[in-house]
Tab-separated table of C-alpha atoms in Angstrom:
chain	number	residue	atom	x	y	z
O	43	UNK	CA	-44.616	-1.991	53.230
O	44	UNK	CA	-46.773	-4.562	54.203
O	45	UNK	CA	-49.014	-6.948	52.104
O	46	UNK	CA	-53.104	-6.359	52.785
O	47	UNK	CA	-53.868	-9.861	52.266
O	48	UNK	CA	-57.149	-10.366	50.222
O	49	UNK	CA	-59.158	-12.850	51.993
O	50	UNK	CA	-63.139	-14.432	50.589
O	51	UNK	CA	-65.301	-15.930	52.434
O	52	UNK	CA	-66.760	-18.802	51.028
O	53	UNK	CA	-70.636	-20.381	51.098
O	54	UNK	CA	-72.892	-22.540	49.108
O	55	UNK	CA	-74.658	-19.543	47.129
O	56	UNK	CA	-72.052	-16.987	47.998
O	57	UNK	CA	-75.339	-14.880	49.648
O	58	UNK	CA	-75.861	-15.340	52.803
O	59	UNK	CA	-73.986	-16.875	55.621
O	60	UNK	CA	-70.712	-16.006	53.547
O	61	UNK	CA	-71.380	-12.325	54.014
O	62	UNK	CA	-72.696	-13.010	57.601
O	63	UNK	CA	-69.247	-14.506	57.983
O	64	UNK	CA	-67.179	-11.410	56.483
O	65	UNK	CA	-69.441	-8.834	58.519
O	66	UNK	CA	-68.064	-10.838	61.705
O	67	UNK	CA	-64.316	-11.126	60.490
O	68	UNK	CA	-64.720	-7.540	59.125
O	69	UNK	CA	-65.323	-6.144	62.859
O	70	UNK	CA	-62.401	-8.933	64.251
O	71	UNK	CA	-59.812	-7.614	61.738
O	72	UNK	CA	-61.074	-3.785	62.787
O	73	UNK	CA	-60.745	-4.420	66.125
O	74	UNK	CA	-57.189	-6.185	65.602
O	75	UNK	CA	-56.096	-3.505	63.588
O	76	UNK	CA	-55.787	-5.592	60.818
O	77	UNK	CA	-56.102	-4.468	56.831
O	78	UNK	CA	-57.360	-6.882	54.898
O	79	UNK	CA	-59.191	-6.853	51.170
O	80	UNK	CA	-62.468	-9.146	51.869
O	81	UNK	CA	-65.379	-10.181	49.684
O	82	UNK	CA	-67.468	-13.184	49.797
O	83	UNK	CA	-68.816	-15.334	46.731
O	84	UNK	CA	-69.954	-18.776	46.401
O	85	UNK	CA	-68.095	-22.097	46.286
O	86	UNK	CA	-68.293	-22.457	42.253
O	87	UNK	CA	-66.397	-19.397	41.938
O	88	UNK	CA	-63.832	-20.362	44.972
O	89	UNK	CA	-60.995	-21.879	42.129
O	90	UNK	CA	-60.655	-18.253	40.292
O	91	UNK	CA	-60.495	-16.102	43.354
O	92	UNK	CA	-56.829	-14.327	43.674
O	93	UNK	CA	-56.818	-14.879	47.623
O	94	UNK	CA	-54.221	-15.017	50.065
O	95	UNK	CA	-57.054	-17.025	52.608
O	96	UNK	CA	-60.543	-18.712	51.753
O	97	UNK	CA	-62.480	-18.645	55.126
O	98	UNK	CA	-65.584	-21.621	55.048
O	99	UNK	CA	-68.123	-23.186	57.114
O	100	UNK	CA	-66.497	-26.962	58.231
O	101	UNK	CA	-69.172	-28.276	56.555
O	102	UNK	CA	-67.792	-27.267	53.161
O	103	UNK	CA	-64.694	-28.780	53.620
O	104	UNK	CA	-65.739	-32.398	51.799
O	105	UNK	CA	-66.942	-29.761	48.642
O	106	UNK	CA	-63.303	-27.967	48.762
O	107	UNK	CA	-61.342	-31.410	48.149
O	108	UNK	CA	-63.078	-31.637	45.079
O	109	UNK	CA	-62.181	-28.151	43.809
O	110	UNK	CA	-58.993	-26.712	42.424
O	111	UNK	CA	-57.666	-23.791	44.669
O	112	UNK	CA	-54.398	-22.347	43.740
O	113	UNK	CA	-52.060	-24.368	45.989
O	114	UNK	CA	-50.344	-20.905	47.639
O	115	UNK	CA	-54.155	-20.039	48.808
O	116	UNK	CA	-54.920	-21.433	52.578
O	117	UNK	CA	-58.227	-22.530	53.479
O	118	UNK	CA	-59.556	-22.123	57.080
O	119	UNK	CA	-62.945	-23.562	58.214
O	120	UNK	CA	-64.657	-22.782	60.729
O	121	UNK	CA	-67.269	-24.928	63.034
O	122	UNK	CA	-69.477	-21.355	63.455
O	123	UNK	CA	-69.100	-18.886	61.252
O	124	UNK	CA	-70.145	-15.862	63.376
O	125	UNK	CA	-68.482	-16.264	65.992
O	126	UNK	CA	-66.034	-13.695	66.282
O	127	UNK	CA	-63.342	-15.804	69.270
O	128	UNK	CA	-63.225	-18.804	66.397
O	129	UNK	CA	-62.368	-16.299	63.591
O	130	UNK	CA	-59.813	-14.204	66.191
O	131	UNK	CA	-58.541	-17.554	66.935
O	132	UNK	CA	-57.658	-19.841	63.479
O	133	UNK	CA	-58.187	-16.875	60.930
O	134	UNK	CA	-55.972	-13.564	62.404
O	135	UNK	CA	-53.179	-15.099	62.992
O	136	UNK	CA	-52.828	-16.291	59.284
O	137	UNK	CA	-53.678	-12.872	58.222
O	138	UNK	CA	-50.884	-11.766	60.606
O	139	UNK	CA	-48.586	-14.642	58.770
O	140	UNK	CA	-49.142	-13.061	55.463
O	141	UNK	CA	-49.356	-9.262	55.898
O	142	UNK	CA	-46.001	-9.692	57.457
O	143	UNK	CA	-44.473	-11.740	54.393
């Protein structure tokens, strides 16, 4: 049986352009085929999220060194957050990765 990874999406408030973000992926992983458990929340509640992948706008990568994300979690960042060829591009094939594990 395969894993459905659990994957958050990740923005200053947790509001806005994180659910923008999951909307997009949403549709990506749809259209892929691929399950996946998604939410979105801010970047103060990032270290006590169970996920398999954190998905963030590049410009939050400086705030993630500073913050303690369980070590198995992987991080992706992404220079635009809606666009769905980025997201098909770094983020599916980790969800791939780990649905397969």
């Amino acid at each position: 049986m395969a894993k459905i990874p659990k994957v958050f999406f990740i923005c200053g408030n947790g509001l806005g352009s994180s659910l923008a973000c999951q909307m997009e992926a949403d549709d990506v992983f749809q259209a892929a085929g691929i399950e996946v458990n998604s939410g979105h929340d801010s970047i103060s509640a990032a270290p006590s999220l169970d996920a398999d992948v954190i998905v963030s706008a590049s410009n939050f990568e400086s705030q993630f060194a500073n913050t303690q994300i369980d070590p198995k979690t992987k991080i992706v960042y992404l220079d635009n957050i809606v666009d769905k060829n980025e997201i098909k591009e770094k983020v599916v094939p980790i969800i791939k990765e780990i649905a397969e594990s």
